[in-house]
Short mmCIF file of C-alpha atoms and ligand atoms in Angstrom, two decimals:
data_model
loop_
_atom_site.label_atom_id
_atom_site.label_comp_id
_atom_site.label_asym_id
_atom_site.label_seq_id
_atom_site.Cartn_x
_atom_site.Cartn_y
_atom_site.Cartn_z
CA MET A 1 -48.78 -5.79 -27.80
CA THR A 2 -46.79 -7.20 -24.88
CA SER A 3 -46.45 -5.02 -21.79
CA PRO A 4 -43.03 -3.45 -21.22
CA ARG A 5 -40.46 -5.13 -18.97
CA VAL A 6 -38.35 -3.17 -16.54
CA VAL A 7 -35.25 -4.68 -14.98
CA VAL A 8 -33.62 -2.84 -12.07
CA VAL A 9 -30.05 -3.68 -11.07
CA GLY A 10 -29.28 -3.09 -7.41
CA ALA A 11 -31.82 -3.83 -4.68
CA GLY A 12 -30.83 -0.96 -2.38
CA GLN A 13 -32.55 2.34 -1.66
CA GLY A 14 -32.74 3.57 -5.27
CA GLY A 15 -33.56 0.20 -6.85
CA LEU A 16 -36.36 -0.62 -4.41
CA GLU A 17 -37.86 2.87 -4.73
CA THR A 18 -37.79 2.64 -8.52
CA ALA A 19 -39.71 -0.62 -8.52
CA ALA A 20 -42.18 0.64 -5.91
CA ALA A 21 -42.72 3.98 -7.66
CA LEU A 22 -43.41 2.26 -10.96
CA ARG A 23 -46.18 0.22 -9.38
CA GLY A 24 -47.42 3.29 -7.56
CA ARG A 25 -47.84 5.00 -10.93
CA GLY A 26 -49.86 2.09 -12.24
CA PHE A 27 -47.13 0.54 -14.38
CA SER A 28 -48.51 -2.87 -15.29
CA GLY A 29 -45.55 -4.49 -17.02
CA ARG A 30 -43.12 -6.93 -15.50
CA ILE A 31 -40.64 -5.57 -12.94
CA THR A 32 -37.57 -7.53 -11.89
CA LEU A 33 -35.29 -6.25 -9.12
CA VAL A 34 -31.87 -7.91 -9.07
CA GLY A 35 -29.60 -7.54 -6.05
CA ASP A 36 -26.31 -9.19 -5.21
CA GLU A 37 -26.96 -9.12 -1.45
CA CYS A 38 -28.83 -12.11 -0.05
CA VAL A 39 -31.24 -10.09 2.11
CA LEU A 40 -34.33 -7.97 1.54
CA PRO A 41 -33.57 -4.34 0.59
CA TYR A 42 -32.64 -2.42 3.76
CA GLN A 43 -31.81 1.07 5.03
CA ARG A 44 -28.12 1.84 5.40
CA PRO A 45 -28.23 4.97 7.62
CA PRO A 46 -28.71 3.07 10.92
CA LEU A 47 -25.62 0.96 10.18
CA SER A 48 -23.27 3.65 11.47
CA LYS A 49 -25.61 4.69 14.28
CA GLY A 50 -28.37 2.79 16.13
CA PHE A 51 -27.54 -0.63 14.70
CA LEU A 52 -24.15 -0.43 16.43
CA THR A 53 -25.30 1.08 19.71
CA GLY A 54 -28.34 -1.14 20.07
CA ALA A 55 -30.87 1.71 19.80
CA THR A 56 -34.50 0.66 19.90
CA GLY A 57 -35.90 -0.24 16.53
CA ALA A 58 -32.54 -0.53 14.78
CA THR A 59 -30.80 -3.60 16.18
CA ASP A 60 -32.52 -6.42 14.37
CA PRO A 61 -31.80 -6.64 10.61
CA ALA A 62 -35.58 -6.99 10.11
CA ASP A 63 -35.98 -3.50 11.63
CA LEU A 64 -33.94 -2.13 8.75
CA GLU A 65 -35.90 -3.72 5.92
CA LEU A 66 -37.34 -1.13 3.56
CA ARG A 67 -40.31 -3.41 2.79
CA PRO A 68 -41.45 -6.78 4.15
CA ALA A 69 -41.21 -9.85 1.91
CA SER A 70 -44.98 -9.73 1.37
CA PHE A 71 -44.66 -6.36 -0.40
CA PHE A 72 -42.90 -7.93 -3.39
CA ALA A 73 -45.59 -10.55 -3.80
CA THR A 74 -48.49 -8.13 -3.46
CA GLN A 75 -46.90 -5.59 -5.81
CA GLY A 76 -45.91 -8.20 -8.36
CA ILE A 77 -42.22 -7.31 -8.20
CA ASP A 78 -39.87 -10.21 -8.95
CA LEU A 79 -37.08 -9.85 -6.43
CA VAL A 80 -33.92 -11.76 -7.38
CA PRO A 81 -31.61 -11.60 -4.34
CA GLY A 82 -28.08 -12.99 -4.19
CA ASP A 83 -27.42 -12.74 -7.90
CA ARG A 84 -25.14 -10.36 -9.70
CA ALA A 85 -25.70 -8.54 -12.97
CA GLU A 86 -22.63 -9.28 -15.05
CA ARG A 87 -23.23 -8.00 -18.56
CA ILE A 88 -25.64 -5.83 -20.50
CA ASP A 89 -26.30 -6.80 -24.10
CA ARG A 90 -27.60 -3.44 -25.31
CA GLU A 91 -28.26 -4.58 -28.83
CA CYS A 92 -30.59 -7.42 -27.78
CA ARG A 93 -31.70 -5.58 -24.60
CA VAL A 94 -30.84 -8.48 -22.33
CA LEU A 95 -29.22 -8.41 -18.90
CA HIS A 96 -27.01 -11.40 -18.07
CA LEU A 97 -26.65 -12.53 -14.47
CA GLU A 98 -23.87 -14.44 -12.74
CA SER A 99 -26.25 -17.38 -12.26
CA GLY A 100 -26.58 -17.70 -16.02
CA ALA A 101 -30.07 -16.18 -16.14
CA ALA A 102 -30.79 -13.78 -18.99
CA LEU A 103 -33.40 -11.08 -18.41
CA PRO A 104 -34.85 -9.29 -21.44
CA TYR A 105 -35.79 -5.66 -20.80
CA ASP A 106 -37.42 -2.70 -22.46
CA HIS A 107 -36.08 -0.37 -19.76
CA LEU A 108 -33.06 -1.06 -17.59
CA VAL A 109 -32.36 0.95 -14.43
CA LEU A 110 -28.91 0.89 -12.87
CA ALA A 111 -29.04 1.48 -9.11
CA THR A 112 -25.77 -0.18 -8.25
CA GLY A 113 -24.61 2.18 -5.49
CA ALA A 114 -20.97 2.38 -4.46
CA ARG A 115 -18.29 0.59 -2.47
CA PRO A 116 -15.82 1.96 0.08
CA ARG A 117 -12.61 3.39 -1.31
CA PRO A 118 -9.74 1.19 -0.09
CA LEU A 119 -6.93 2.66 2.00
CA PRO A 120 -3.85 2.64 -0.24
CA VAL A 121 -1.16 1.90 2.35
CA PRO A 122 0.90 -1.13 3.40
CA GLY A 123 -0.92 -3.21 5.99
CA ALA A 124 -4.42 -2.27 4.80
CA GLY A 125 -5.23 -5.96 4.43
CA LEU A 126 -4.52 -6.82 8.09
CA SER A 127 -7.26 -8.32 10.15
CA GLY A 128 -9.10 -5.65 12.18
CA VAL A 129 -9.05 -3.14 9.29
CA LEU A 130 -12.68 -2.66 8.33
CA ALA A 131 -14.93 -0.59 6.11
CA LEU A 132 -18.66 0.02 6.41
CA ARG A 133 -21.11 -0.17 3.55
CA GLY A 134 -23.48 -3.06 4.07
CA LEU A 135 -25.21 -5.13 6.69
CA ARG A 136 -22.45 -7.72 6.72
CA ASP A 137 -19.82 -5.03 7.51
CA ALA A 138 -22.09 -3.65 10.23
CA HIS A 139 -22.46 -7.07 11.86
CA THR A 140 -18.66 -7.41 12.00
CA LEU A 141 -18.25 -3.92 13.40
CA ARG A 142 -20.95 -4.45 15.98
CA ARG A 143 -19.23 -7.60 17.18
CA GLU A 144 -15.89 -5.79 17.40
CA LEU A 145 -17.37 -2.83 19.29
CA SER A 146 -19.44 -4.88 21.70
CA GLY A 147 -16.46 -6.08 23.77
CA PRO A 148 -14.21 -4.25 26.23
CA ALA A 149 -12.92 -0.74 25.45
CA ARG A 150 -10.33 -0.68 22.68
CA HIS A 151 -8.30 1.80 20.68
CA LEU A 152 -10.28 2.48 17.53
CA VAL A 153 -8.80 4.59 14.76
CA VAL A 154 -11.15 5.98 12.15
CA VAL A 155 -9.54 7.07 8.91
CA GLY A 156 -11.50 9.94 7.37
CA ALA A 157 -13.57 12.66 9.03
CA GLY A 158 -16.50 12.43 6.65
CA PHE A 159 -20.06 11.65 7.72
CA ILE A 160 -19.53 7.93 8.16
CA GLY A 161 -16.19 8.39 9.92
CA LEU A 162 -17.58 10.94 12.36
CA GLU A 163 -20.79 9.01 12.99
CA LEU A 164 -18.69 5.95 13.77
CA ALA A 165 -16.42 7.97 16.03
CA ALA A 166 -19.47 9.24 17.94
CA THR A 167 -20.95 5.75 18.17
CA ALA A 168 -17.70 4.21 19.40
CA ARG A 169 -17.18 6.97 21.99
CA THR A 170 -20.73 6.44 23.21
CA LEU A 171 -19.86 2.76 23.66
CA GLY A 172 -16.80 3.74 25.71
CA HIS A 173 -13.97 3.13 23.24
CA GLU A 174 -10.86 5.28 22.84
CA VAL A 175 -11.23 6.96 19.46
CA THR A 176 -8.75 8.69 17.19
CA VAL A 177 -9.83 10.14 13.86
CA VAL A 178 -7.17 10.77 11.22
CA GLU A 179 -8.13 13.18 8.44
CA ALA A 180 -5.91 14.18 5.52
CA GLN A 181 -7.76 17.46 4.87
CA SER A 182 -7.24 20.50 7.08
CA ARG A 183 -10.81 20.27 8.37
CA ALA A 184 -13.54 17.73 8.96
CA LEU A 185 -16.21 17.21 6.30
CA ALA A 186 -14.42 19.66 4.04
CA ARG A 187 -16.44 18.67 0.96
CA ALA A 188 -19.84 18.81 2.59
CA LEU A 189 -19.87 21.50 5.29
CA THR A 190 -19.00 25.16 5.67
CA PRO A 191 -15.79 25.86 7.60
CA GLU A 192 -17.99 27.29 10.40
CA MET A 193 -20.01 24.09 10.85
CA SER A 194 -16.99 21.90 10.39
CA ALA A 195 -15.10 23.79 13.14
CA TRP A 196 -18.07 23.51 15.51
CA LEU A 197 -18.42 19.77 14.89
CA THR A 198 -14.70 19.24 15.35
CA ASP A 199 -14.90 20.96 18.74
CA GLU A 200 -17.89 18.82 19.69
CA HIS A 201 -15.95 15.62 18.95
CA ARG A 202 -13.01 16.88 20.94
CA ARG A 203 -15.31 17.77 23.85
CA GLN A 204 -16.54 14.18 23.73
CA GLY A 205 -12.98 12.91 24.03
CA VAL A 206 -12.16 12.04 20.41
CA ARG A 207 -8.60 12.69 19.35
CA LEU A 208 -9.16 14.34 15.97
CA LEU A 209 -5.99 14.73 13.92
CA LEU A 210 -6.31 17.02 10.90
CA SER A 211 -3.92 17.36 7.94
CA ARG A 212 -2.45 13.96 8.83
CA GLU A 213 -2.08 10.95 6.57
CA VAL A 214 -1.76 7.26 7.29
CA ALA A 215 1.61 5.94 6.14
CA ALA A 216 1.23 2.26 7.10
CA LEU A 217 -0.49 -0.20 9.37
CA HIS A 218 1.47 -2.75 11.38
CA GLY A 219 0.19 -5.99 12.81
CA ASP A 220 1.14 -8.56 15.42
CA PRO A 221 2.50 -11.98 14.39
CA SER A 222 -1.06 -13.30 13.94
CA GLY A 223 -1.81 -10.62 11.36
CA GLN A 224 -4.03 -8.51 13.61
CA VAL A 225 -3.58 -4.76 13.25
CA GLU A 226 -2.05 -3.10 16.32
CA ILE A 227 -0.22 0.08 15.25
CA MET A 228 -0.95 2.87 12.81
CA GLU A 229 2.01 4.79 11.47
CA LEU A 230 1.27 8.37 10.43
CA ASP A 231 3.17 10.61 8.05
CA GLY A 232 6.16 11.93 9.95
CA GLY A 233 6.61 8.57 11.66
CA GLU A 234 4.29 8.95 14.68
CA ARG A 235 2.90 5.56 15.75
CA ILE A 236 -0.44 5.30 17.48
CA PRO A 237 -2.21 2.27 18.98
CA ALA A 238 -4.84 0.87 16.65
CA GLU A 239 -6.57 -2.29 17.81
CA LEU A 240 -9.33 -1.68 15.31
CA VAL A 241 -9.24 0.53 12.20
CA VAL A 242 -12.28 1.67 10.26
CA VAL A 243 -11.65 3.25 6.88
CA GLY A 244 -14.13 5.92 5.79
CA ILE A 245 -12.36 7.79 3.02
CA GLY A 246 -15.13 7.94 0.47
CA VAL A 247 -16.64 5.56 -2.02
CA LEU A 248 -16.18 4.43 -5.58
CA PRO A 249 -19.41 4.26 -7.58
CA HIS A 250 -20.19 0.89 -9.17
CA THR A 251 -19.77 1.83 -12.83
CA GLU A 252 -18.20 -1.33 -14.24
CA LEU A 253 -21.39 -2.79 -15.65
CA ALA A 254 -22.16 0.49 -17.44
CA ALA A 255 -18.58 0.99 -18.64
CA GLU A 256 -18.41 -2.52 -20.10
CA ALA A 257 -21.63 -1.77 -21.99
CA ASP A 258 -19.94 1.33 -23.45
CA LEU A 259 -22.16 3.79 -21.59
CA VAL A 260 -20.55 7.10 -20.71
CA VAL A 261 -19.02 6.96 -17.20
CA GLY A 262 -16.66 9.11 -15.14
CA ASP A 263 -16.86 9.07 -11.34
CA GLY A 264 -20.37 7.75 -11.83
CA ILE A 265 -22.66 6.73 -14.64
CA VAL A 266 -23.27 9.92 -16.58
CA VAL A 267 -26.95 10.74 -17.11
CA ASP A 268 -28.95 13.64 -18.50
CA GLU A 269 -31.53 15.73 -16.65
CA ARG A 270 -34.07 12.89 -16.91
CA LEU A 271 -31.48 10.47 -15.55
CA ARG A 272 -31.09 8.66 -18.84
CA THR A 273 -27.67 7.30 -19.65
CA SER A 274 -26.12 7.63 -23.09
CA ASP A 275 -28.51 4.80 -24.04
CA PRO A 276 -32.08 6.14 -23.61
CA ALA A 277 -33.36 2.66 -22.68
CA ILE A 278 -31.09 2.71 -19.62
CA HIS A 279 -31.43 5.03 -16.62
CA ALA A 280 -29.19 5.33 -13.57
CA VAL A 281 -30.13 6.54 -10.08
CA GLY A 282 -28.63 7.07 -6.65
CA ASP A 283 -25.02 6.88 -5.53
CA CYS A 284 -23.85 5.55 -8.90
CA ALA A 285 -25.39 8.34 -11.03
CA ARG A 286 -23.63 11.51 -12.12
CA PHE A 287 -26.27 14.02 -13.11
CA PRO A 288 -26.59 17.67 -14.16
CA ARG A 289 -27.91 19.91 -11.39
CA PRO A 290 -30.11 22.82 -12.39
CA GLY A 291 -28.19 26.07 -12.22
CA ALA A 292 -24.85 24.36 -11.60
CA ARG A 293 -22.05 23.76 -14.03
CA GLY A 294 -21.05 20.20 -14.82
CA HIS A 295 -22.40 17.04 -13.26
CA THR A 296 -22.73 16.01 -9.62
CA ARG A 297 -22.96 12.74 -7.75
CA ILE A 298 -24.80 12.77 -4.43
CA GLU A 299 -24.78 9.99 -1.87
CA SER A 300 -27.95 10.25 0.17
CA VAL A 301 -31.25 8.55 0.80
CA GLN A 302 -33.15 11.61 -0.45
CA ASN A 303 -31.25 11.66 -3.71
CA ALA A 304 -31.64 7.93 -4.39
CA SER A 305 -35.35 8.01 -3.54
CA ASP A 306 -36.23 11.18 -5.47
CA GLN A 307 -34.23 10.06 -8.49
CA ALA A 308 -36.02 6.72 -8.40
CA ARG A 309 -39.39 8.47 -8.55
CA CYS A 310 -38.16 10.70 -11.38
CA VAL A 311 -37.09 7.64 -13.40
CA ALA A 312 -40.35 5.81 -12.73
CA ALA A 313 -42.22 8.85 -14.11
CA ASP A 314 -39.98 8.93 -17.18
CA ILE A 315 -40.53 5.24 -17.89
CA CYS A 316 -44.29 5.82 -17.58
CA GLY A 317 -44.06 8.59 -20.16
CA GLU A 318 -44.66 11.36 -17.62
CA GLY A 319 -41.06 12.38 -17.09
CA ALA A 320 -39.65 15.76 -16.14
CA PRO A 321 -36.13 16.94 -15.39
CA TYR A 322 -34.76 16.02 -11.98
CA THR A 323 -34.75 19.20 -9.89
CA ALA A 324 -35.21 18.07 -6.27
CA VAL A 325 -33.48 20.16 -3.61
CA PRO A 326 -30.88 17.95 -1.94
CA TRP A 327 -31.15 17.48 1.80
CA PHE A 328 -29.08 15.52 4.23
CA TRP A 329 -28.93 14.49 7.82
CA SER A 330 -26.47 13.11 10.32
CA GLU A 331 -26.62 12.17 13.99
CA GLN A 332 -23.60 12.35 16.23
CA TYR A 333 -23.98 12.25 20.05
CA ALA A 334 -26.96 14.53 20.79
CA VAL A 335 -26.34 16.53 17.63
CA ARG A 336 -28.88 16.32 14.86
CA LEU A 337 -27.26 17.99 11.87
CA GLN A 338 -29.48 18.72 8.90
CA ILE A 339 -28.49 20.31 5.63
CA ALA A 340 -30.81 21.73 3.02
CA GLY A 341 -29.34 22.51 -0.40
CA LEU A 342 -25.70 22.29 -1.35
CA THR A 343 -23.40 24.84 0.24
CA ALA A 344 -20.31 24.33 -1.92
CA GLY A 345 -19.49 27.56 -3.77
CA HIS A 346 -21.07 29.86 -1.17
CA ASP A 347 -19.33 33.20 -0.65
CA GLU A 348 -21.11 34.46 2.47
CA VAL A 349 -22.46 32.87 5.61
CA VAL A 350 -24.73 34.26 8.31
CA LEU A 351 -25.23 32.48 11.57
CA ALA A 352 -28.53 32.41 13.47
CA GLY A 353 -29.07 30.88 16.90
CA ASP A 354 -26.63 29.86 19.60
CA PRO A 355 -23.72 27.49 18.87
CA GLY A 356 -22.94 27.46 22.61
CA GLU A 357 -26.33 25.86 23.23
CA ALA A 358 -25.93 23.50 20.24
CA ARG A 359 -28.95 25.08 18.52
CA PHE A 360 -28.07 27.15 15.49
CA SER A 361 -28.15 27.39 11.71
CA VAL A 362 -25.60 28.54 9.17
CA PHE A 363 -27.20 30.28 6.18
CA CYS A 364 -25.07 30.12 3.04
CA PHE A 365 -25.34 32.63 0.21
CA GLN A 366 -23.77 32.83 -3.21
CA ALA A 367 -23.84 36.27 -4.82
CA GLY A 368 -26.56 37.23 -2.32
CA ARG A 369 -28.76 34.19 -3.12
CA LEU A 370 -29.53 31.53 -0.51
CA VAL A 371 -27.97 28.21 -1.61
CA GLY A 372 -28.08 26.13 1.55
CA VAL A 373 -28.73 26.02 5.28
CA GLU A 374 -26.92 23.83 7.81
CA SER A 375 -28.81 23.37 11.07
CA VAL A 376 -27.86 21.87 14.40
CA ASN A 377 -30.84 20.80 16.50
CA ARG A 378 -33.12 23.29 14.69
CA PRO A 379 -35.42 21.02 12.67
CA ALA A 380 -37.88 23.85 12.00
CA ASP A 381 -35.15 25.87 10.24
CA HIS A 382 -34.32 22.84 8.14
CA GLY A 383 -37.91 22.23 7.09
CA ILE A 384 -38.53 25.86 6.15
CA ALA A 385 -35.17 26.14 4.37
CA ARG A 386 -36.02 23.17 2.15
CA ARG A 387 -39.28 24.82 1.22
CA LEU A 388 -37.64 28.16 0.54
CA LEU A 389 -34.94 26.60 -1.62
CA ALA A 390 -37.49 24.61 -3.61
CA GLY A 391 -39.74 27.59 -4.18
CA GLY A 392 -37.07 30.18 -4.92
CA THR A 393 -36.50 32.83 -2.30
CA ASP A 394 -35.22 36.34 -2.01
CA LEU A 395 -34.16 35.93 1.63
CA SER A 396 -31.08 38.13 1.94
CA PRO A 397 -28.03 37.91 4.19
CA GLU A 398 -29.12 41.22 5.76
CA GLU A 399 -32.50 39.78 6.75
CA VAL A 400 -30.91 36.75 8.37
CA GLY A 401 -28.42 38.96 10.19
CA ALA A 402 -31.07 41.39 11.48
CA PRO A 403 -31.79 41.35 15.24
CA GLY A 404 -34.76 39.13 16.09
CA PHE A 405 -34.58 37.23 12.79
CA ASP A 406 -36.86 34.18 12.83
CA LEU A 407 -37.08 31.92 9.79
CA LYS A 408 -40.64 30.96 10.74
CA GLN A 409 -41.78 34.32 9.34
CA TYR A 410 -40.84 32.98 5.93
CA GLN A 411 -42.55 29.65 6.05
CA ARG A 412 -45.31 30.73 3.72
CA ALA A 413 -42.91 30.75 0.79
CA PRO A 414 -44.39 29.35 -2.43
CA ALA A 415 -44.68 25.58 -2.28
CA PRO A 416 -42.50 23.57 -4.66
CA ALA A 417 -44.15 22.00 -7.71
CA PRO A 418 -46.09 18.95 -6.50
CA ALA A 419 -44.12 15.73 -6.71
CA PRO A 420 -45.91 12.48 -7.49
CA ALA A 421 -47.01 10.86 -4.27
CA PRO A 422 -44.33 8.43 -3.11
CA VAL A 423 -45.51 4.88 -3.06
CA THR A 424 -43.24 4.15 -0.22
CA ALA A 425 -43.76 6.38 2.76
CA PRO A 426 -40.58 8.48 2.88
CA ARG A 427 -38.89 7.85 6.19
CA GLU A 428 -38.22 10.97 8.15
CA ARG A 429 -34.73 9.63 8.81
CA PRO A 430 -32.69 10.48 5.75
CA VAL A 431 -29.94 12.55 4.76
CA HIS A 432 -26.35 13.27 3.71
CA VAL A 433 -24.10 14.45 0.89
CA ALA A 434 -21.01 12.50 0.04
CA HIS A 435 -21.62 10.01 2.73
CA ALA A 436 -18.14 8.88 3.36
C1 FAD B 501 -23.18 3.35 6.97
C2 FAD B 501 -23.96 4.31 6.11
C3 FAD B 501 -24.70 5.33 6.70
C4 FAD B 501 -25.43 6.20 5.91
N1 FAD B 501 -26.15 7.18 6.52
C5 FAD B 501 -26.91 8.00 5.77
C6 FAD B 501 -27.72 8.98 6.38
O1 FAD B 501 -27.74 9.15 7.59
N2 FAD B 501 -28.48 9.74 5.56
C7 FAD B 501 -28.47 9.60 4.20
O2 FAD B 501 -29.19 10.30 3.50
N3 FAD B 501 -27.69 8.70 3.61
C8 FAD B 501 -26.92 7.90 4.36
N4 FAD B 501 -26.14 6.97 3.75
C9 FAD B 501 -26.09 6.92 2.28
C10 FAD B 501 -27.28 6.17 1.71
O3 FAD B 501 -27.49 4.97 2.40
C11 FAD B 501 -27.01 5.91 0.23
O4 FAD B 501 -26.84 7.16 -0.39
C12 FAD B 501 -28.14 5.14 -0.41
O5 FAD B 501 -28.23 3.85 0.15
C13 FAD B 501 -27.90 5.05 -1.91
O6 FAD B 501 -28.82 4.21 -2.49
P1 FAD B 501 -28.41 3.42 -3.82
O7 FAD B 501 -29.62 2.63 -4.22
O8 FAD B 501 -27.79 4.33 -4.78
O9 FAD B 501 -27.26 2.43 -3.37
P2 FAD B 501 -27.32 1.21 -2.30
O10 FAD B 501 -28.36 1.46 -1.27
O11 FAD B 501 -25.92 1.05 -1.88
O12 FAD B 501 -27.78 0.00 -3.20
C14 FAD B 501 -27.01 -0.52 -4.24
C15 FAD B 501 -27.20 -2.02 -4.28
O13 FAD B 501 -26.77 -2.51 -5.54
C16 FAD B 501 -26.07 -3.73 -5.33
N5 FAD B 501 -25.28 -4.01 -6.54
C17 FAD B 501 -24.18 -3.35 -6.98
N6 FAD B 501 -23.74 -3.89 -8.15
C18 FAD B 501 -24.59 -4.88 -8.45
C19 FAD B 501 -24.67 -5.80 -9.53
N7 FAD B 501 -23.79 -5.80 -10.55
N8 FAD B 501 -25.67 -6.73 -9.56
C20 FAD B 501 -26.59 -6.76 -8.53
N9 FAD B 501 -26.56 -5.90 -7.48
C21 FAD B 501 -25.58 -4.96 -7.45
C22 FAD B 501 -25.29 -3.42 -4.07
O14 FAD B 501 -24.79 -4.58 -3.46
C23 FAD B 501 -26.38 -2.74 -3.24
O15 FAD B 501 -27.15 -3.69 -2.57
C24 FAD B 501 -25.39 6.07 4.51
C25 FAD B 501 -24.64 5.06 3.90
C26 FAD B 501 -23.94 4.18 4.70
C27 FAD B 501 -23.14 3.08 4.04
#
């Protein structure tokens, strides 16, 4: 009998972790990792943070590599960089690449990620209008931000938009953020946390415009953007525009192969697509969350990595439903924001700590049950909250609101079911929800 062949499409966080986790589980068949970028798989989180500011350990592209080149040789993983998967022949179980190569598979894993949603206004194609997803975008942005102070306008007050605003302010640029929603990070954060973060950006000198839409961008005769026109006709200087209004998952390959898609590649609780020989993980996967109605798509390092390990287990015949507690992280100025669980749908919040000192947590409850905790500069709260959420907890709003409440008293909550040891040391850097 020949050993099984796994082909992974997308050499980003989820694709690399899938290949590594398979080997870590002792999978002895052939593994091919196909990526359309021409570099080794790398971490994206520093691209909106340290890579732009020049922070130690994040400025050289080699610092961002998830694994050195030698890893692929020693693990027997065939890395195919700079080639694009173009078509899946499900009947013959063959993946066709742009280069003309045809890769037979027994299991195919789609880890194709997402691309930035384009800004649908006149002038969006002018030079100086940028988006940030990959290393190439980050190089361009770094070059643009390394010169004299300029007027930067960020469209979208999501994680990437706000991280970029913080980075650009730190570098001394004039920053305006334009957000169509009535509050920042409306999809990911409680109104309480979103209001606090908005104030922090304003304290740092960012002009944050809420409930405002971009109507058009205007350029100079050379085609360089110089003015942004808002709804209502206001015109603001915009020497550089960065668009961070969300992402579109890469579903084309799956859709053309007649797999079920819809804002993501739809998978079941074991992350199998409508074809059981094909899994999907990470930003491109739309999966059922335990206890929640419908399917969810999460854009985070934790989600891509944990889903990769779940798929590796399934391929090795040791699968279980994907139940990991989501957790996220963002850094803006001196604020380390960490989120455990998903807070959407909460109906009660209780605050612990001191927002004035930038050290506090927002505990979110739904029908009296803890569903998520947002923490600012309280890493211990975050760690314990993740444990509590994974183990099931009866922590009540009254307990959190009681004088002298300290989450550390609860850190002996039952440990979550043991996860298979990650092959790749998880970096204590991760985190985010819809990272856009
Ligand atoms: C600037 C930035 C900052 C971020 N910060 C954080 C953070 O602080 N914390 C956090 O948790 N998350 C953060 N994220 C999100 C996190 O990086 C993603 O959720 C994670 O990378 C998702 O992994 P993935 O494997 O699904 O997709 P990716 O890492 O995007 O990998 C997908 C890969 O597939 C390739 N590909 C797509 N189609 C094809 C094809 N047909 N053939 C071959 N290759 C293909 C893509 O080019 C890409 O290389 C950030 C993201 C960005 C862009």
